[in-house]
mmCIF file of C-alpha atoms and ligand atoms in Angstrom:
data_model
loop_
_atom_site.group_PDB
_atom_site.id
_atom_site.type_symbol
_atom_site.label_atom_id
_atom_site.label_comp_id
_atom_site.label_asym_id
_atom_site.label_seq_id
_atom_site.Cartn_x
_atom_site.Cartn_y
_atom_site.Cartn_z
ATOM 1 C CA MET A 112 -59.672 22.663 82.186
ATOM 2 C CA GLU A 113 -59.875 18.948 82.127
ATOM 3 C CA THR A 114 -56.716 17.123 81.314
ATOM 4 C CA ALA A 115 -56.669 13.586 80.117
ATOM 5 C CA VAL A 116 -54.872 11.606 82.709
ATOM 6 C CA GLY A 117 -52.586 9.159 81.041
ATOM 7 C CA THR A 118 -51.608 5.884 82.518
ATOM 8 C CA ALA A 119 -47.918 6.407 81.869
ATOM 9 C CA PRO A 120 -46.083 4.269 84.388
ATOM 10 C CA THR A 121 -43.907 6.091 86.885
ATOM 11 C CA VAL A 122 -40.287 5.063 87.183
ATOM 12 C CA LEU A 123 -37.940 6.057 89.978
ATOM 13 C CA VAL A 124 -34.302 6.145 88.911
ATOM 14 C CA VAL A 125 -31.952 5.601 91.859
ATOM 15 C CA GLU A 126 -28.464 6.427 90.660
ATOM 16 C CA ASP A 127 -25.675 8.496 92.185
ATOM 17 C CA GLU A 128 -23.694 9.045 88.996
ATOM 18 C CA PRO A 129 -25.288 12.158 87.458
ATOM 19 C CA GLY A 130 -24.345 11.235 83.895
ATOM 20 C CA ILE A 131 -26.010 7.838 84.089
ATOM 21 C CA ALA A 132 -29.022 9.250 85.942
ATOM 22 C CA ASP A 133 -29.449 11.831 83.152
ATOM 23 C CA ILE A 134 -29.273 9.224 80.406
ATOM 24 C CA LEU A 135 -31.875 7.084 82.167
ATOM 25 C CA ARG A 136 -34.153 10.043 82.918
ATOM 26 C CA ILE A 137 -34.019 11.367 79.360
ATOM 27 C CA THR A 138 -34.456 7.958 77.749
ATOM 28 C CA LEU A 139 -37.367 6.904 79.930
ATOM 29 C CA SER A 140 -39.095 10.282 79.621
ATOM 30 C CA TYR A 141 -38.688 10.100 75.866
ATOM 31 C CA ASN A 142 -40.327 6.681 75.965
ATOM 32 C CA GLY A 143 -43.365 8.042 77.745
ATOM 33 C CA PHE A 144 -42.619 7.243 81.364
ATOM 34 C CA THR A 145 -43.000 9.666 84.225
ATOM 35 C CA VAL A 146 -39.546 9.769 85.788
ATOM 36 C CA HIS A 147 -38.267 10.794 89.214
ATOM 37 C CA CYS A 148 -34.675 10.556 90.361
ATOM 38 C CA ALA A 149 -32.921 9.865 93.645
ATOM 39 C CA ALA A 150 -29.186 9.764 94.248
ATOM 40 C CA THR A 151 -28.906 8.100 97.645
ATOM 41 C CA ARG A 152 -30.469 5.313 99.664
ATOM 42 C CA ARG A 153 -32.276 7.843 101.849
ATOM 43 C CA GLU A 154 -33.608 9.823 98.900
ATOM 44 C CA ALA A 155 -34.750 6.600 97.279
ATOM 45 C CA LEU A 156 -36.870 5.517 100.239
ATOM 46 C CA ALA A 157 -38.375 9.004 100.563
ATOM 47 C CA ALA A 158 -39.086 9.211 96.829
ATOM 48 C CA VAL A 159 -40.912 5.872 96.796
ATOM 49 C CA ARG A 160 -43.215 7.087 99.575
ATOM 50 C CA GLN A 161 -43.760 10.415 97.827
ATOM 51 C CA HIS A 162 -44.197 9.333 94.201
ATOM 52 C CA ARG A 163 -45.450 5.745 94.490
ATOM 53 C CA PRO A 164 -43.607 4.596 91.362
ATOM 54 C CA ASP A 165 -44.584 1.496 89.419
ATOM 55 C CA LEU A 166 -40.965 0.546 89.009
ATOM 56 C CA VAL A 167 -37.608 1.392 90.588
ATOM 57 C CA LEU A 168 -34.357 1.226 88.638
ATOM 58 C CA LEU A 169 -32.028 0.632 91.521
ATOM 59 C CA ASP A 170 -28.287 1.172 91.372
ATOM 60 C CA VAL A 171 -26.516 -1.245 93.693
ATOM 61 C CA MET A 172 -23.607 0.937 94.853
ATOM 62 C CA LEU A 173 -24.963 4.060 96.536
ATOM 63 C CA PRO A 174 -23.037 6.626 98.582
ATOM 64 C CA ASP A 175 -24.928 5.905 101.807
ATOM 65 C CA GLY A 176 -25.622 2.225 101.410
ATOM 66 C CA ASN A 177 -26.519 -0.229 98.725
ATOM 67 C CA GLY A 178 -29.419 -1.210 96.531
ATOM 68 C CA TRP A 179 -29.935 -4.520 98.304
ATOM 69 C CA GLU A 180 -30.785 -2.605 101.507
ATOM 70 C CA VAL A 181 -33.181 -0.348 99.630
ATOM 71 C CA CYS A 182 -34.891 -3.355 98.074
ATOM 72 C CA ARG A 183 -35.198 -5.132 101.409
ATOM 73 C CA ALA A 184 -36.655 -2.022 103.035
ATOM 74 C CA LEU A 185 -39.132 -1.458 100.205
ATOM 75 C CA ARG A 186 -40.286 -5.052 100.206
ATOM 76 C CA ALA A 187 -40.748 -4.980 103.991
ATOM 77 C CA GLU A 188 -42.660 -1.714 103.748
ATOM 78 C CA HIS A 189 -44.888 -2.976 100.996
ATOM 79 C CA ALA A 190 -45.527 -6.261 102.741
ATOM 80 C CA ALA A 191 -46.993 -4.233 105.595
ATOM 81 C CA GLU A 192 -49.225 -2.351 103.199
ATOM 82 C CA PRO A 193 -51.599 -4.656 101.346
ATOM 83 C CA GLY A 194 -52.174 -3.908 97.690
ATOM 84 C CA THR A 195 -48.873 -2.163 97.158
ATOM 85 C CA ASP A 196 -46.750 -5.214 96.590
ATOM 86 C CA ASP A 197 -46.696 -4.737 92.830
ATOM 87 C CA LEU A 198 -43.771 -2.320 92.950
ATOM 88 C CA ALA A 199 -41.261 -3.620 90.426
ATOM 89 C CA ILE A 200 -37.552 -3.390 91.108
ATOM 90 C CA ILE A 201 -34.775 -3.719 88.551
ATOM 91 C CA PHE A 202 -31.230 -3.696 89.890
ATOM 92 C CA VAL A 203 -28.566 -1.875 87.942
ATOM 93 C CA THR A 204 -25.285 -3.424 88.860
ATOM 94 C CA ALA A 205 -21.699 -3.147 87.745
ATOM 95 C CA ARG A 206 -20.924 -6.363 89.506
ATOM 96 C CA ASP A 207 -20.798 -9.125 86.993
ATOM 97 C CA ALA A 208 -21.043 -11.875 89.549
ATOM 98 C CA PRO A 209 -23.727 -14.548 89.778
ATOM 99 C CA ARG A 210 -23.785 -14.478 93.562
ATOM 100 C CA ASP A 211 -24.811 -10.811 93.544
ATOM 101 C CA VAL A 212 -27.518 -11.381 90.996
ATOM 102 C CA VAL A 213 -28.967 -14.310 92.878
ATOM 103 C CA ALA A 214 -28.804 -12.296 96.111
ATOM 104 C CA GLY A 215 -30.611 -9.382 94.504
ATOM 105 C CA LEU A 216 -33.331 -11.496 92.976
ATOM 106 C CA ALA A 217 -33.774 -13.396 96.239
ATOM 107 C CA LEU A 218 -34.350 -10.071 98.008
ATOM 108 C CA GLY A 219 -37.267 -9.359 95.724
ATOM 109 C CA GLY A 220 -35.731 -7.827 92.624
ATOM 110 C CA ASP A 221 -37.627 -8.520 89.414
ATOM 111 C CA ASP A 222 -34.714 -8.238 87.039
ATOM 112 C CA TYR A 223 -31.240 -6.818 86.782
ATOM 113 C CA ILE A 224 -29.261 -4.855 84.249
ATOM 114 C CA THR A 225 -25.489 -4.948 84.155
ATOM 115 C CA LYS A 226 -23.468 -1.806 83.564
ATOM 116 C CA PRO A 227 -22.476 -0.835 81.004
ATOM 117 C CA PHE A 228 -25.928 -1.060 79.464
ATOM 118 C CA GLY A 229 -27.565 0.157 76.299
ATOM 119 C CA VAL A 230 -30.597 2.409 76.620
ATOM 120 C CA ASP A 231 -32.657 0.174 74.335
ATOM 121 C CA GLU A 232 -32.017 -2.706 76.686
ATOM 122 C CA VAL A 233 -33.158 -0.645 79.667
ATOM 123 C CA VAL A 234 -36.396 0.368 77.984
ATOM 124 C CA ALA A 235 -37.065 -3.212 76.894
ATOM 125 C CA ARG A 236 -36.436 -4.581 80.394
ATOM 126 C CA VAL A 237 -38.632 -1.929 81.996
ATOM 127 C CA HIS A 238 -41.495 -2.763 79.635
ATOM 128 C CA ALA A 239 -41.034 -6.493 80.163
ATOM 129 C CA VAL A 240 -41.002 -6.244 83.942
ATOM 130 C CA LEU A 241 -44.001 -3.924 83.992
ATOM 131 C CA ARG A 242 -45.914 -6.326 81.774
ATOM 132 C CA ARG A 243 -45.217 -9.039 84.325
ATOM 133 C CA THR A 244 -45.900 -7.055 87.478
ATOM 134 C CA ARG A 245 -48.830 -4.890 86.428
ATOM 135 C CA ARG A 246 -51.071 -7.458 84.907
ATOM 136 C CA ASP A 247 -49.465 -10.772 84.818
ATOM 137 C CA THR A 248 -50.545 -13.701 87.008
ATOM 138 C CA GLY A 249 -51.035 -16.850 85.073
ATOM 139 C CA VAL A 250 -48.609 -15.955 82.323
ATOM 140 C CA ALA A 251 -46.499 -18.989 81.624
ATOM 141 C CA ASP A 252 -42.874 -18.592 82.502
ATOM 142 C CA ARG A 253 -40.687 -18.462 79.467
ATOM 143 C CA VAL A 254 -38.312 -21.337 79.038
ATOM 144 C CA LEU A 255 -35.934 -21.456 76.085
ATOM 145 C CA ARG A 256 -34.814 -24.938 75.044
ATOM 146 C CA HIS A 257 -32.226 -26.308 72.682
ATOM 147 C CA GLY A 258 -31.543 -30.016 72.886
ATOM 148 C CA ASP A 259 -30.613 -30.765 76.480
ATOM 149 C CA LEU A 260 -30.094 -27.079 77.257
ATOM 150 C CA GLU A 261 -32.793 -25.175 79.156
ATOM 151 C CA MET A 262 -32.937 -21.520 80.118
ATOM 152 C CA ASP A 263 -35.701 -20.336 82.421
ATOM 153 C CA GLU A 264 -35.988 -16.586 81.930
ATOM 154 C CA ALA A 265 -38.160 -16.190 85.006
ATOM 155 C CA THR A 266 -35.573 -17.568 87.399
ATOM 156 C CA TYR A 267 -32.387 -16.894 85.395
ATOM 157 C CA SER A 268 -31.507 -20.520 85.706
ATOM 158 C CA VAL A 269 -29.734 -22.562 83.083
ATOM 159 C CA ARG A 270 -29.530 -26.343 82.995
ATOM 160 C CA ARG A 271 -27.799 -28.729 80.705
ATOM 161 C CA ALA A 272 -28.742 -32.409 80.808
ATOM 162 C CA GLY A 273 -30.598 -31.539 83.996
ATOM 163 C CA GLN A 274 -27.482 -30.132 85.670
ATOM 164 C CA PRO A 275 -27.523 -26.518 86.865
ATOM 165 C CA VAL A 276 -25.011 -24.252 85.098
ATOM 166 C CA GLU A 277 -24.054 -21.091 86.942
ATOM 167 C CA LEU A 278 -23.466 -18.142 84.623
ATOM 168 C CA THR A 279 -22.483 -14.528 85.113
ATOM 169 C CA PRO A 280 -24.958 -11.974 83.729
ATOM 170 C CA THR A 281 -22.841 -11.380 80.624
ATOM 171 C CA GLU A 282 -22.522 -15.101 79.953
ATOM 172 C CA TYR A 283 -26.258 -15.435 80.517
ATOM 173 C CA ASN A 284 -27.088 -12.620 78.102
ATOM 174 C CA LEU A 285 -24.762 -14.055 75.482
ATOM 175 C CA LEU A 286 -26.264 -17.530 75.779
ATOM 176 C CA ARG A 287 -29.769 -16.101 75.722
ATOM 177 C CA HIS A 288 -29.033 -14.302 72.468
ATOM 178 C CA LEU A 289 -27.684 -17.504 70.925
ATOM 179 C CA LEU A 290 -30.701 -19.467 72.189
ATOM 180 C CA ARG A 291 -33.169 -16.956 70.828
ATOM 181 C CA HIS A 292 -31.521 -17.287 67.450
ATOM 182 C CA ALA A 293 -30.789 -21.000 67.593
ATOM 183 C CA GLY A 294 -30.114 -22.440 64.172
ATOM 184 C CA ARG A 295 -28.524 -19.245 62.936
ATOM 185 C CA ILE A 296 -24.945 -18.043 62.907
ATOM 186 C CA ILE A 297 -24.648 -14.694 64.663
ATOM 187 C CA SER A 298 -21.807 -12.413 63.694
ATOM 188 C CA LYS A 299 -19.413 -11.026 66.257
ATOM 189 C CA GLU A 300 -20.664 -7.530 65.427
ATOM 190 C CA GLN A 301 -24.258 -8.560 66.139
ATOM 191 C CA LEU A 302 -23.233 -10.049 69.460
ATOM 192 C CA LEU A 303 -21.277 -6.920 70.385
ATOM 193 C CA GLN A 304 -24.318 -4.848 69.515
ATOM 194 C CA HIS A 305 -26.932 -6.934 71.309
ATOM 195 C CA VAL A 306 -25.027 -8.291 74.272
ATOM 196 C CA TRP A 307 -22.452 -5.577 74.927
ATOM 197 C CA GLN A 308 -24.539 -2.787 73.404
ATOM 198 C CA TYR A 309 -21.458 -0.849 72.235
ATOM 199 C CA GLU A 310 -21.701 1.073 75.489
ATOM 200 C CA THR A 311 -18.030 1.161 76.221
ATOM 201 C CA VAL A 312 -15.013 0.406 74.177
ATOM 202 C CA VAL A 313 -14.731 -3.314 74.641
ATOM 203 C CA PRO A 314 -11.748 -5.166 73.308
ATOM 204 C CA SER A 315 -12.564 -6.950 70.069
ATOM 205 C CA THR A 316 -11.635 -10.240 71.712
ATOM 206 C CA VAL A 317 -14.404 -9.981 74.305
ATOM 207 C CA VAL A 318 -16.799 -12.169 72.304
ATOM 208 C CA GLU A 319 -14.226 -14.943 71.879
ATOM 209 C CA THR A 320 -13.396 -14.721 75.569
ATOM 210 C CA TYR A 321 -16.993 -15.091 76.698
ATOM 211 C CA ILE A 322 -17.728 -17.813 74.161
ATOM 212 C CA SER A 323 -14.829 -19.755 75.666
ATOM 213 C CA TYR A 324 -16.206 -19.205 79.195
ATOM 214 C CA LEU A 325 -19.588 -20.485 78.075
ATOM 215 C CA ARG A 326 -18.071 -23.508 76.383
ATOM 216 C CA ARG A 327 -16.097 -24.376 79.487
ATOM 217 C CA LYS A 328 -19.259 -24.291 81.592
ATOM 218 C CA LEU A 329 -21.666 -25.933 79.150
ATOM 219 C CA ASP A 330 -19.506 -28.626 77.617
ATOM 220 C CA ARG A 331 -18.864 -30.282 80.980
ATOM 221 C CA PHE A 332 -22.301 -31.828 80.633
ATOM 222 C CA GLY A 333 -22.363 -32.934 77.011
ATOM 223 C CA PRO A 334 -20.930 -32.611 73.520
ATOM 224 C CA PRO A 335 -19.787 -29.193 72.260
ATOM 225 C CA LEU A 336 -22.782 -26.927 71.899
ATOM 226 C CA ILE A 337 -21.495 -23.710 70.400
ATOM 227 C CA GLU A 338 -20.283 -23.705 66.856
ATOM 228 C CA THR A 339 -17.648 -21.321 65.522
ATOM 229 C CA ARG A 340 -17.995 -20.416 61.866
ATOM 230 C CA ARG A 341 -14.603 -18.889 61.233
ATOM 231 C CA GLY A 342 -14.810 -15.378 59.879
ATOM 232 C CA VAL A 343 -18.595 -15.398 60.208
ATOM 233 C CA GLY A 344 -19.686 -15.838 63.801
ATOM 234 C CA TYR A 345 -21.183 -18.198 66.339
ATOM 235 C CA GLY A 346 -24.282 -20.273 66.744
ATOM 236 C CA LEU A 347 -25.726 -23.258 68.558
ATOM 237 C CA ARG A 348 -25.081 -26.580 66.866
ATOM 238 C CA ALA A 349 -28.042 -28.364 65.370
ATOM 239 C CA VAL A 350 -29.602 -30.733 67.862
ATOM 240 C CA GLU A 351 -29.380 -34.438 67.103
ATOM 241 C CA GLN A 352 -32.774 -36.024 66.884
ATOM 242 C CA ALA A 353 -33.169 -38.615 69.617
HETATM 243 CA CA1 CA B 626 -23.474 3.937 92.011
#
């Protein structure tokens, strides 16, 4: 019997926490991906050789090592094997620190997801990265702009008035949401839903806290950028016409 062979991308989930691995496996399978799982660094390397996935969701803290080592090993392996360098790697990290993210991306990661994450976010990131790695080349990098603020989504870099602004992943995601909806006021509930994804019980003050972090970092380089509409939400101030 002839079976239609689909082109469903194969994803390898590397995650040692069984609950999280299950959520990822179920969600990605439901969304049409072929999913394999590995729980350790060693299993991950073996599974990549065995299953040749299109993408690896790579937990950073593993029982026998870390995701950075896995990434480095995979990139070295693929560099030695022409034509296989399109393996996409997304780090899944609980470490909300810019240094880690930069380190991971410098090692050859294509994107990162911060725990706790929402499953919709994971699926969206996987699709986005696969779009880039499977048939990209020549696609313009996406840069979001608002006045003197610039966010380059390909390099995760943010600049204001030409000055680099270093953000944690959560700050970055929050600013990206505001930038994508520039000119609108976004309610606290919407931000909790889209940036924090309701994945854990976060204190209701978390939005205010991160808005204040962002202000501290962004307003060093120019006039206040983020507007508070009391009782309504937050947004980026209208840009003055030069
Ligand atoms: Ca882990």
